[in-house]
CSV table of C-alpha atoms in Angstrom, one decimal:
chain,number,residue,atom,x,y,z
A,149,MET,CA,-42.4,-48.3,25.9
A,150,ALA,CA,-40.3,-51.5,25.4
A,151,ALA,CA,-41.8,-52.9,28.6
A,152,LEU,CA,-45.3,-52.0,27.4
A,153,TRP,CA,-44.8,-53.7,24.1
A,154,LEU,CA,-43.4,-56.8,25.8
A,155,ALA,CA,-46.3,-56.9,28.2
A,156,ARG,CA,-48.8,-56.7,25.3
A,157,ALA,CA,-47.1,-59.4,23.3
A,158,SER,CA,-46.8,-61.8,26.2
A,159,SER,CA,-50.4,-61.3,27.1
A,160,GLN,CA,-51.5,-62.0,23.6
A,161,LEU,CA,-49.5,-65.2,23.3
A,162,ALA,CA,-50.9,-66.5,26.6
A,163,ARG,CA,-54.5,-65.6,25.7
A,164,ARG,CA,-54.3,-67.3,22.4
A,165,ALA,CA,-52.9,-70.4,24.1
A,166,ALA,CA,-55.8,-70.3,26.6
A,167,ARG,CA,-58.4,-70.1,23.9
A,168,ARG,CA,-57.0,-73.0,21.8
A,169,LEU,CA,-56.1,-75.6,24.4
A,170,PRO,CA,-58.7,-77.6,26.3
A,171,PRO,CA,-58.8,-77.8,30.1
A,172,LEU,CA,-56.3,-80.3,31.5
A,173,PRO,CA,-57.4,-82.9,34.1
A,174,SER,CA,-56.0,-82.4,37.5
A,175,ARG,CA,-54.4,-85.2,39.6
A,176,HIS,CA,-56.7,-84.2,42.4
A,177,GLY,CA,-59.9,-84.1,40.3
A,178,GLY,CA,-61.5,-81.3,38.4
A,179,GLU,CA,-59.7,-79.3,35.8
A,180,THR,CA,-56.4,-77.3,35.7
A,181,SER,CA,-56.4,-73.9,34.3
A,182,PRO,CA,-54.5,-73.7,30.9
A,183,TRP,CA,-52.8,-70.6,32.3
A,184,LEU,CA,-50.7,-72.8,34.5
A,185,LEU,CA,-49.4,-75.2,31.8
A,186,GLY,CA,-46.5,-77.2,33.1
A,187,SER,CA,-47.5,-76.9,36.8
A,188,SER,CA,-48.3,-80.0,38.7
A,189,ALA,CA,-51.4,-78.5,40.3
A,190,ALA,CA,-53.6,-75.5,40.2
A,191,ALA,CA,-51.9,-72.5,41.9
A,192,PRO,CA,-53.3,-72.1,45.4
A,193,PRO,CA,-54.9,-68.8,46.2
A,194,PRO,CA,-52.6,-66.4,48.1
A,195,VAL,CA,-52.6,-66.9,51.8
A,196,LEU,CA,-52.9,-63.9,54.1
A,197,GLY,CA,-49.7,-63.3,55.9
A,198,SER,CA,-47.6,-65.1,53.4
A,199,PRO,CA,-44.2,-63.5,52.6
A,200,PRO,CA,-44.4,-60.9,49.8
A,201,LEU,CA,-42.6,-61.1,46.6
A,202,PRO,CA,-39.1,-59.7,46.4
A,203,PRO,CA,-39.2,-55.9,46.5
A,204,LEU,CA,-37.2,-55.4,43.3
A,205,GLU,CA,-39.4,-57.5,41.0
A,206,ARG,CA,-42.6,-59.4,40.7
A,207,ILE,CA,-43.5,-62.3,38.3
A,208,VAL,CA,-46.7,-62.2,36.3
A,209,ARG,CA,-47.4,-65.7,35.0
A,210,ARG,CA,-48.9,-66.0,31.5
A,211,GLY,CA,-48.7,-69.7,30.5
A,212,PHE,CA,-45.7,-70.0,28.3
A,213,CYS,CA,-44.3,-66.6,29.3
A,214,SER,CA,-43.2,-65.0,32.5
A,215,ILE,CA,-42.9,-61.2,32.5
A,216,ARG,CA,-40.4,-59.9,35.0
A,217,ARG,CA,-41.2,-56.4,36.0
A,218,PHE,CA,-38.5,-54.4,37.8
A,219,ALA,CA,-39.1,-51.8,40.5
A,220,GLY,CA,-39.7,-48.4,38.9
A,221,GLU,CA,-41.5,-49.8,35.8
A,222,SER,CA,-44.5,-47.8,34.6
A,223,SER,CA,-47.8,-48.9,36.2
A,224,ALA,CA,-49.4,-48.2,32.8
A,225,ALA,CA,-47.2,-50.9,31.3
A,226,ALA,CA,-48.3,-53.3,34.1
A,227,ALA,CA,-51.9,-52.6,33.6
A,228,ALA,CA,-51.6,-53.0,29.8
A,229,ALA,CA,-50.5,-56.6,30.3
A,230,ASP,CA,-54.0,-57.4,31.5
A,231,GLU,CA,-55.8,-55.7,28.6
A,232,GLU,CA,-57.3,-57.7,25.8
A,233,GLU,CA,-55.1,-57.4,22.7
A,234,PRO,CA,-56.2,-57.5,19.0
A,235,GLU,CA,-55.0,-60.3,16.8
A,236,ASN,CA,-52.3,-58.2,15.1
A,237,GLY,CA,-50.7,-57.5,18.5
A,238,PHE,CA,-50.7,-53.7,18.2
A,239,ALA,CA,-53.6,-51.7,19.5
A,240,GLY,CA,-54.7,-48.5,17.9
A,241,GLY,CA,-52.7,-49.1,14.7
A,242,ASP,CA,-49.3,-48.6,16.2
A,243,GLN,CA,-46.7,-48.1,13.5
A,244,ALA,CA,-43.5,-47.9,15.6
A,245,ILE,CA,-41.8,-49.6,18.5
A,246,ASP,CA,-39.4,-48.3,21.0
A,247,PHE,CA,-36.6,-50.8,20.7
A,248,PRO,CA,-33.2,-50.6,22.4
A,249,GLY,CA,-31.3,-47.9,20.5
A,250,GLY,CA,-34.4,-45.8,19.6
A,251,LYS,CA,-37.8,-45.9,17.9
A,252,VAL,CA,-38.1,-48.2,14.9
A,253,SER,CA,-41.0,-47.5,12.4
A,254,PHE,CA,-42.9,-50.3,10.8
A,255,VAL,CA,-43.5,-50.3,7.0
A,256,ALA,CA,-45.7,-52.5,4.8
A,257,GLU,CA,-43.2,-52.9,2.0
A,258,MET,CA,-40.2,-55.2,2.1
A,259,ASN,CA,-37.1,-53.2,1.3
A,260,PHE,CA,-33.5,-54.2,1.4
A,261,LEU,CA,-30.9,-51.6,2.2
A,262,PRO,CA,-28.6,-50.9,-0.8
A,263,GLU,CA,-25.1,-52.2,-0.7
A,264,SER,CA,-23.7,-48.6,-1.1
A,265,HIS,CA,-24.7,-45.0,-1.4
A,266,GLY,CA,-25.3,-43.5,-4.8
A,267,GLU,CA,-22.3,-41.2,-4.5
A,268,ARG,CA,-19.0,-41.8,-2.8
A,269,ILE,CA,-18.3,-39.9,0.4
A,270,SER,CA,-16.5,-36.7,-0.3
A,271,CYS,CA,-12.9,-35.9,0.8
A,272,TYR,CA,-12.0,-32.8,2.9
A,273,ARG,CA,-9.3,-30.7,1.4
A,274,VAL,CA,-7.7,-27.3,2.0
A,275,LEU,CA,-4.8,-27.0,-0.5
A,276,ASP,CA,-5.1,-27.6,-4.2
A,277,ASP,CA,-2.4,-29.4,-6.1
A,278,ASP,CA,-0.5,-26.1,-6.5
A,279,GLY,CA,-0.4,-25.3,-2.8
A,280,ARG,CA,-3.1,-22.6,-2.9
A,281,THR,CA,-6.0,-22.6,-0.3
A,282,ILE,CA,-9.3,-23.6,-1.9
A,283,SER,CA,-11.8,-20.7,-2.0
A,284,GLY,CA,-14.2,-21.1,0.9
A,285,SER,CA,-12.2,-23.8,2.7
A,286,ARG,CA,-12.5,-23.9,6.4
A,287,PHE,CA,-9.4,-25.0,8.3
A,288,ARG,CA,-7.5,-24.5,11.5
A,289,GLU,CA,-5.1,-21.6,11.2
A,290,VAL,CA,-1.4,-22.3,11.9
A,291,ASN,CA,1.0,-19.6,12.8
A,292,LYS,CA,4.4,-19.2,11.2
A,293,GLU,CA,6.4,-21.0,13.9
A,294,VAL,CA,4.2,-24.1,13.7
A,295,ALA,CA,3.9,-24.1,10.0
A,296,LEU,CA,7.7,-23.9,9.5
A,297,LYS,CA,8.3,-26.7,12.1
A,298,MET,CA,5.8,-28.9,10.2
A,299,TYR,CA,7.7,-28.3,7.0
A,300,ARG,CA,11.1,-28.9,8.4
A,301,GLU,CA,10.0,-32.1,10.1
A,302,MET,CA,8.4,-33.4,6.8
A,303,VAL,CA,11.7,-32.8,5.0
A,304,THR,CA,13.7,-34.4,7.8
A,305,LEU,CA,11.5,-37.5,7.8
A,306,HIS,CA,11.9,-37.8,4.0
A,307,ILE,CA,15.7,-37.6,4.2
A,308,MET,CA,15.9,-40.0,7.2
A,309,ASP,CA,13.8,-42.5,5.3
A,310,ASN,CA,16.0,-42.4,2.2
A,311,ILE,CA,19.3,-42.7,4.1
A,312,PHE,CA,18.2,-45.5,6.4
A,313,TYR,CA,16.8,-47.3,3.3
A,314,GLU,CA,20.2,-47.1,1.6
A,315,ALA,CA,21.9,-48.2,4.9
A,316,GLN,CA,19.8,-51.4,4.7
A,317,ARG,CA,20.8,-51.9,1.1
A,318,GLN,CA,24.4,-51.6,2.1
A,319,GLY,CA,23.9,-54.4,4.7
A,320,ARG,CA,24.4,-52.1,7.7
A,321,ILE,CA,20.9,-52.7,9.1
A,322,SER,CA,18.7,-55.7,8.6
A,323,PHE,CA,15.3,-54.1,7.6
A,324,TYR,CA,13.6,-50.8,6.9
A,325,LEU,CA,10.4,-49.3,5.6
A,326,THR,CA,9.7,-45.7,4.6
A,327,SER,CA,6.9,-43.2,4.9
A,328,ASN,CA,7.5,-41.7,1.4
A,329,GLY,CA,4.4,-40.1,0.2
A,330,GLU,CA,2.8,-40.1,3.7
A,331,GLU,CA,4.9,-37.3,5.4
A,332,ALA,CA,1.9,-35.0,5.7
A,333,ILE,CA,0.0,-37.7,7.6
A,334,ASN,CA,2.9,-38.2,10.0
A,335,ILE,CA,3.8,-34.7,10.8
A,336,ALA,CA,0.5,-32.8,10.5
A,337,SER,CA,-1.4,-35.3,12.7
A,338,ALA,CA,1.3,-35.1,15.3
A,339,ALA,CA,1.2,-31.3,15.3
A,340,ALA,CA,-2.5,-31.4,16.1
A,341,LEU,CA,-2.0,-33.5,19.2
A,342,SER,CA,-0.9,-32.8,22.7
A,343,ILE,CA,2.2,-34.4,24.2
A,344,ASP,CA,-0.2,-35.9,26.8
A,345,ASP,CA,-2.1,-37.8,24.1
A,346,ILE,CA,-1.2,-41.4,23.9
A,347,VAL,CA,0.0,-42.7,20.5
A,348,LEU,CA,-0.4,-46.4,19.5
A,349,PRO,CA,1.2,-46.6,16.1
A,350,GLN,CA,1.4,-49.2,13.4
A,351,TYR,CA,4.9,-49.0,11.8
A,352,ARG,CA,4.7,-46.1,9.3
A,353,GLU,CA,4.4,-43.2,11.8
A,354,PRO,CA,8.0,-42.4,12.8
A,355,GLY,CA,7.2,-38.7,12.0
A,356,VAL,CA,4.9,-38.6,15.1
A,357,LEU,CA,7.9,-39.5,17.2
A,358,LEU,CA,10.1,-37.0,15.3
A,359,TRP,CA,7.6,-34.2,16.0
A,360,ARG,CA,7.6,-35.1,19.7
A,361,GLY,CA,11.3,-34.8,20.1
A,362,PHE,CA,12.8,-38.2,19.3
A,363,THR,CA,16.3,-37.4,18.0
A,364,LEU,CA,18.0,-38.7,14.9
A,365,GLN,CA,20.5,-40.5,17.2
A,366,GLU,CA,17.6,-42.3,19.0
A,367,PHE,CA,16.3,-43.4,15.6
A,368,ALA,CA,19.7,-44.7,14.6
A,369,ASN,CA,20.2,-46.5,17.9
A,370,GLN,CA,17.0,-48.4,17.5
A,371,CYS,CA,17.7,-49.4,13.9
A,372,PHE,CA,21.2,-50.6,14.7
A,373,GLY,CA,20.0,-52.4,17.9
A,374,ASN,CA,22.9,-51.2,20.1
A,375,SER,CA,23.2,-50.8,23.8
A,376,MET,CA,21.5,-47.4,23.8
A,377,ASP,CA,18.4,-48.8,22.1
A,378,TYR,CA,15.5,-48.6,24.4
A,379,GLY,CA,14.3,-52.0,23.3
A,380,LYS,CA,17.8,-53.4,24.0
A,381,GLY,CA,18.1,-54.8,20.5
A,382,ARG,CA,15.2,-57.2,20.9
A,383,GLN,CA,13.0,-55.6,18.2
A,384,MET,CA,13.4,-55.3,14.4
A,385,PRO,CA,14.5,-52.0,13.0
A,386,ILE,CA,11.7,-49.3,12.9
A,387,HIS,CA,9.9,-50.8,15.9
A,388,TYR,CA,10.4,-47.6,17.9
A,389,GLY,CA,8.9,-46.8,21.3
A,390,SER,CA,9.3,-44.1,23.9
A,391,ASN,CA,7.7,-43.9,27.4
A,392,ARG,CA,8.9,-40.3,27.7
A,393,LEU,CA,7.0,-39.3,24.6
A,394,ASN,CA,3.8,-41.4,25.2
A,395,TYR,CA,4.5,-43.5,22.1
A,396,PHE,CA,3.8,-47.2,22.5
A,397,THR,CA,6.3,-49.5,21.0
A,398,VAL,CA,5.5,-50.7,17.4
A,399,SER,CA,4.1,-54.2,17.2
A,400,SER,CA,4.4,-56.1,13.9
A,401,PRO,CA,1.1,-58.0,14.0
A,402,ILE,CA,-1.5,-56.0,12.1
A,403,SER,CA,-4.2,-54.0,14.1
A,404,THR,CA,-3.4,-55.5,17.5
A,405,GLN,CA,-2.8,-51.9,18.7
A,406,LEU,CA,-6.4,-50.8,18.0
A,407,PRO,CA,-8.2,-52.5,21.0
A,408,HIS,CA,-5.3,-51.4,23.2
A,409,ALA,CA,-5.9,-47.8,22.1
A,410,VAL,CA,-9.5,-48.1,23.2
A,411,GLY,CA,-8.4,-49.3,26.6
A,412,ALA,CA,-5.9,-46.6,27.0
A,413,ALA,CA,-8.4,-44.0,26.0
A,414,TYR,CA,-11.0,-45.3,28.5
A,415,SER,CA,-8.4,-45.1,31.3
A,416,LEU,CA,-7.8,-41.4,30.3
A,417,LYS,CA,-11.6,-40.9,30.6
A,418,MET,CA,-11.8,-42.6,34.0
A,419,ASP,CA,-8.9,-40.4,35.3
A,420,LYS,CA,-10.6,-37.3,33.8
A,421,LYS,CA,-7.5,-36.4,31.8
A,422,ASP,CA,-7.6,-33.7,29.2
A,423,ALA,CA,-6.2,-36.0,26.6
A,424,CYS,CA,-7.1,-38.7,24.1
A,425,ALA,CA,-5.6,-41.8,22.5
A,426,ILE,CA,-4.8,-42.0,18.8
A,427,THR,CA,-4.0,-45.1,16.9
A,428,TYR,CA,-2.8,-45.5,13.3
A,429,PHE,CA,-3.3,-48.3,10.9
A,430,GLY,CA,-3.4,-49.0,7.2
A,431,ASP,CA,-6.3,-50.0,4.9
A,432,GLY,CA,-5.2,-53.6,5.2
A,433,GLY,CA,-5.6,-53.4,9.0
A,434,THR,CA,-9.4,-52.9,8.5
A,435,SER,CA,-9.6,-56.5,7.2
A,436,GLU,CA,-8.5,-57.7,10.7
A,437,GLY,CA,-11.1,-58.6,13.3
A,438,ASP,CA,-9.3,-56.3,15.8
A,439,PHE,CA,-10.4,-53.3,13.8
A,440,HIS,CA,-14.1,-54.2,14.2
A,441,ALA,CA,-13.8,-55.2,17.8
A,442,ALA,CA,-12.0,-52.0,18.6
A,443,LEU,CA,-14.6,-49.7,16.9
A,444,ASN,CA,-17.5,-51.5,18.6
A,445,PHE,CA,-15.6,-51.4,22.0
A,446,ALA,CA,-14.9,-47.7,21.6
A,447,ALA,CA,-18.4,-46.8,20.6
A,448,VAL,CA,-20.1,-48.7,23.4
A,449,MET,CA,-17.7,-47.5,26.1
A,450,GLU,CA,-17.6,-43.9,24.6
A,451,ALA,CA,-13.9,-43.8,24.7
A,452,PRO,CA,-12.0,-40.7,23.6
A,453,VAL,CA,-9.9,-42.3,20.9
A,454,VAL,CA,-9.1,-41.2,17.3
A,455,PHE,CA,-8.8,-44.0,14.8
A,456,PHE,CA,-6.6,-42.8,12.0
A,457,CYS,CA,-6.6,-45.0,8.9
A,458,ARG,CA,-3.9,-44.4,6.3
A,459,ASN,CA,-5.7,-45.6,3.1
A,460,ASN,CA,-2.8,-45.8,0.7
A,461,GLY,CA,-4.5,-48.1,-1.6
A,462,TRP,CA,-2.3,-51.2,-1.0
A,463,ALA,CA,-1.9,-53.7,1.8
A,464,ILE,CA,1.5,-54.8,0.7
A,465,SER,CA,0.6,-56.2,-2.7
A,466,THR,CA,-3.2,-56.4,-2.1
A,467,PRO,CA,-5.2,-53.5,-3.6
A,468,THR,CA,-8.2,-52.1,-1.7
A,469,THR,CA,-10.4,-53.5,-4.5
A,470,GLU,CA,-9.6,-57.0,-3.3
A,471,GLN,CA,-10.0,-56.1,0.4
A,472,PHE,CA,-13.5,-54.7,0.6
A,473,ARG,CA,-16.5,-53.5,-1.4
A,474,SER,CA,-17.5,-50.7,0.9
A,475,ASP,CA,-16.8,-47.0,0.0
A,476,GLY,CA,-13.4,-47.1,1.6
A,477,VAL,CA,-13.0,-47.1,5.4
A,478,VAL,CA,-14.8,-44.1,6.8
A,479,ILE,CA,-18.3,-45.5,6.0
A,480,ARG,CA,-17.7,-48.3,8.4
A,481,GLY,CA,-17.8,-46.0,11.3
A,482,GLN,CA,-21.5,-45.4,10.8
A,483,ALA,CA,-22.2,-49.1,11.4
A,484,TYR,CA,-20.7,-48.8,14.8
A,485,GLY,CA,-22.2,-45.4,15.7
A,486,ILE,CA,-18.9,-43.5,15.2
A,487,ARG,CA,-18.5,-40.2,13.5
A,488,GLY,CA,-16.0,-40.0,10.7
A,489,ILE,CA,-14.3,-37.9,8.1
A,490,ARG,CA,-12.4,-38.6,4.9
A,491,VAL,CA,-9.5,-36.3,4.4
A,492,ASP,CA,-6.8,-35.7,1.7
A,493,GLY,CA,-3.8,-37.4,3.3
A,494,ASN,CA,-1.4,-35.5,1.1
A,495,ASP,CA,-2.7,-32.1,2.3
A,496,ALA,CA,-0.9,-31.1,5.5
A,497,LEU,CA,-3.4,-28.4,6.4
A,498,ALA,CA,-6.4,-30.7,5.9
A,499,VAL,CA,-4.9,-33.4,8.0
A,500,TYR,CA,-3.9,-30.9,10.8
A,501,SER,CA,-7.4,-29.4,10.8
A,502,ALA,CA,-9.2,-32.8,10.8
A,503,VAL,CA,-7.1,-34.3,13.6
A,504,HIS,CA,-7.3,-31.1,15.7
A,505,ALA,CA,-11.1,-31.1,15.4
A,506,ALA,CA,-11.3,-34.9,16.1
A,507,ARG,CA,-9.2,-34.5,19.2
A,508,GLU,CA,-11.5,-31.8,20.6
A,509,ILE,CA,-14.6,-33.8,19.9
A,510,ALA,CA,-13.2,-37.0,21.4
A,511,ILE,CA,-12.2,-35.3,24.6
A,512,ALA,CA,-15.1,-32.8,25.0
A,513,GLU,CA,-17.8,-35.3,24.1
A,514,GLY,CA,-16.2,-38.5,25.2
A,515,ARG,CA,-16.6,-40.3,21.9
A,516,PRO,CA,-14.4,-42.1,19.3
A,517,ILE,CA,-13.7,-40.6,15.9
A,518,LEU,CA,-12.7,-42.3,12.7
A,519,ILE,CA,-10.5,-40.5,10.1
A,520,GLU,CA,-9.7,-42.0,6.7
A,521,ALA,CA,-6.8,-40.3,5.0
A,522,LEU,CA,-6.5,-40.9,1.3
A,523,THR,CA,-2.9,-41.1,0.3
A,524,TYR,CA,-0.4,-43.3,-1.6
A,525,ARG,CA,2.6,-45.4,-0.5
A,526,VAL,CA,5.2,-44.1,-2.9
A,527,GLY,CA,7.9,-46.4,-1.7
A,528,HIS,CA,8.0,-50.2,-1.5
A,529,HIS,CA,6.2,-51.7,1.4
A,530,SER,CA,9.5,-52.4,2.9
A,531,THR,CA,13.1,-53.5,2.0
A,532,SER,CA,11.7,-57.0,1.5
A,533,ASP,CA,9.3,-55.8,-1.2
A,534,ASP,CA,9.5,-54.8,-4.9
A,535,SER,CA,6.2,-52.9,-5.6
A,536,THR,CA,6.9,-52.7,-9.3
A,537,LYS,CA,5.9,-56.3,-9.5
A,538,TYR,CA,2.3,-55.5,-8.8
A,539,ARG,CA,1.9,-51.7,-9.4
A,540,PRO,CA,2.5,-49.7,-12.6
A,541,VAL,CA,5.6,-47.7,-12.5
A,542,ASP,CA,3.9,-44.7,-14.1
A,543,GLU,CA,1.3,-44.7,-11.3
A,544,ILE,CA,4.1,-44.6,-8.7
A,545,GLU,CA,5.8,-41.7,-10.5
A,546,HIS,CA,2.6,-39.8,-10.8
A,547,TRP,CA,2.1,-39.8,-7.0
A,548,ARG,CA,5.8,-39.2,-6.4
A,549,THR,CA,5.8,-36.0,-8.5
A,550,ALA,CA,2.3,-34.5,-9.1
A,551,ARG,CA,0.9,-35.4,-5.7
A,552,ASP,CA,3.9,-35.1,-3.4
A,553,PRO,CA,2.7,-33.7,0.0
A,554,ILE,CA,6.0,-32.0,0.8
A,555,SER,CA,6.1,-30.1,-2.5
A,556,ARG,CA,2.5,-29.0,-2.1
A,557,TYR,CA,3.0,-27.8,1.4
A,558,ARG,CA,6.2,-26.0,0.5
A,559,LYS,CA,4.4,-24.0,-2.1
A,560,TRP,CA,1.9,-22.8,0.5
A,561,VAL,CA,4.7,-21.9,3.0
A,562,GLN,CA,6.6,-20.0,0.3
A,563,GLY,CA,3.4,-18.3,-0.8
A,564,ASN,CA,3.3,-16.8,2.7
A,565,ASP,CA,6.9,-15.5,2.3
A,566,TRP,CA,8.0,-17.8,5.2
A,567,TRP,CA,10.6,-19.9,3.3
A,568,SER,CA,13.3,-19.4,0.7
A,569,ASP,CA,15.5,-21.6,-1.5
A,570,ALA,CA,18.5,-20.8,0.6
A,571,GLU,CA,16.8,-22.1,3.7
A,572,GLU,CA,15.8,-25.2,1.8
A,573,SER,CA,19.4,-26.0,0.9
A,574,GLU,CA,20.7,-25.3,4.4
A,575,LEU,CA,18.0,-27.6,6.0
A,576,ARG,CA,18.7,-30.5,3.7
A,577,SER,CA,22.4,-30.3,4.0
A,578,ARG,CA,22.3,-30.0,7.8
A,579,VAL,CA,19.8,-32.9,8.3
A,580,ARG,CA,21.8,-35.2,6.0
A,581,LYS,CA,25.1,-34.4,7.9
A,582,GLU,CA,23.4,-35.0,11.3
A,583,LEU,CA,21.9,-38.3,10.3
A,584,LEU,CA,25.1,-39.7,8.8
A,585,GLN,CA,26.9,-38.7,12.0
A,586,ALA,CA,24.2,-40.5,14.1
A,587,ILE,CA,24.6,-43.6,12.0
A,588,GLN,CA,28.4,-43.7,12.6
A,589,VAL,CA,27.9,-43.3,16.3
A,590,ALA,CA,25.2,-46.0,16.4
A,591,GLU,CA,27.5,-48.4,14.5
A,592,ARG,CA,30.4,-48.0,16.9
A,593,MET,CA,28.3,-48.5,20.0
A,594,PRO,CA,28.4,-52.0,21.6
A,595,LYS,CA,25.5,-54.4,21.3
A,596,PRO,CA,23.4,-55.3,24.3
A,597,PRO,CA,24.9,-58.3,26.2
A,598,ILE,CA,23.4,-61.8,25.6
A,599,ALA,CA,21.9,-61.7,29.1
A,600,GLU,CA,19.4,-59.1,28.0
A,601,LEU,CA,17.5,-61.8,26.1
A,602,PHE,CA,16.2,-63.1,29.4
A,603,THR,CA,15.5,-60.0,31.4
A,604,ASP,CA,12.5,-57.6,31.7
A,605,VAL,CA,9.8,-60.2,31.7
A,606,TYR,CA,9.9,-61.6,35.2
A,607,ASP,CA,10.9,-59.8,38.3
A,608,GLN,CA,13.0,-62.8,39.3
A,609,ILE,CA,14.2,-64.9,36.4
A,610,PRO,CA,12.8,-68.4,36.7
A,611,SER,CA,14.9,-71.5,36.7
A,612,ASN,CA,13.8,-72.6,33.2
A,613,LEU,CA,15.1,-69.3,31.7
A,614,ARG,CA,18.3,-69.6,33.6
A,615,GLU,CA,18.8,-73.0,32.2
A,616,GLN,CA,18.1,-71.7,28.6
A,617,GLU,CA,20.7,-68.9,29.1
A,618,ARG,CA,23.3,-71.5,30.3
A,619,LEU,CA,22.7,-73.7,27.3
A,620,LEU,CA,22.9,-70.7,25.0
A,621,ARG,CA,26.3,-69.7,26.4
A,622,GLU,CA,27.6,-73.2,26.1
A,623,THR,CA,26.5,-73.4,22.5
A,624,ILE,CA,28.1,-70.1,21.6
A,625,MET,CA,31.4,-71.3,23.1
A,626,LYS,CA,31.3,-74.5,21.1
A,627,HIS,CA,30.3,-72.9,17.8
A,628,PRO,CA,31.6,-69.3,17.9
A,629,ALA,CA,31.7,-69.0,14.1
A,630,ASP,CA,27.9,-69.3,14.0
A,631,TYR,CA,27.3,-66.3,16.2
A,632,PRO,CA,28.0,-62.6,15.8
A,633,THR,CA,31.3,-61.5,17.4
A,634,ASP,CA,30.1,-58.1,18.5
A,635,VAL,CA,27.5,-59.4,21.0
A,636,PRO,CA,29.0,-59.6,24.5
A,637,VAL,CA,28.6,-63.1,26.0
């Protein structure tokens, strides 16, 4: 149909030009047909035995326009190009056109699309604020073993965040940020994935690693940057990574991991793997160009990737009201042809069910999915931030107490008679003891040698880097007081 419309429109333009322009004088006498405007002479008649046009295409000249018809094009479309067209360009009162992407209807009225829908997109939820399942809610069932592991890991993540935060305040590590208030997003989403799924995180998803088996000692080694750190001390604290657990190393620049996730997902699709990629980002990340490029890339390539947005209301100190005017983030998926869902990010069962379903769709149908989890960053953005300077304290306290995801999920677990107060006390005591022990071990381990600054980029270290290493060693020897004494030279 698109070819038919193009043929009709081209024919009409050419015929109008032919009617309106006078014949042109020919250099050889006589007149030149207006159909051959721009040619130096009238087209000679075809000569018998002359070479035919290329088999894949033929060119139909129409004055200003040339219509290229490819092999396999409808003969009806070709014939229609030679038919006389009405002045309006559409015979028979056509009111629609087959345009790339689907049929588009024509209307006589000029209407602008509204800037937003009348009502906000609803938010999927399973548990109410008291930890009871909402009547009629549909969710993915979890057995006792999985449910208890989810709860234990949520508590472990919370304790780990608090202790590492205090360690930074004591000057024992240089930087930290917590996932306080977002524990359900971390653990429940991880529980819904397979270990074969590739994770490209932002920096507030250590719970995904925790669920997959990253030990408290491994977390401590990274934060202290010792010789057992997989990044060899080159990264800031909390920039975790694990090849073994299919968890890409955290990168500080916002949203750069999103296009990477699409590429990783497409590779899984090419290899026909029963797996997907998932990438996490905050509401502030949607203000980056990489967000839009990644969504369009994923939609066009039909990549099995889950985009998981933690909309916690604040991009450091910038509220969402100053970031965008759309109804949050999930609505943006429609503009790129991507399915999406908004979910209560403080409801562990809702997050688990949504991610589980998204993963199945992404793999089975080979398509991207966008999830927007509404939550709240209870802690400061990082140890470099004081959120009370831009957020009301009572707002923070409301989310810390009334909407705490761990407390809500615990009520549901206890309601099933799967958990007790005694087990709670034992868990918290044990995790705290293990983590403090891990910190002591991490502190005593030596730092990576200075030579590690120059390795793992080139197979053979080039001369300019060797020269830099030599100059660095000389400088350290001349000014030893200006450099840490625990780094082997």
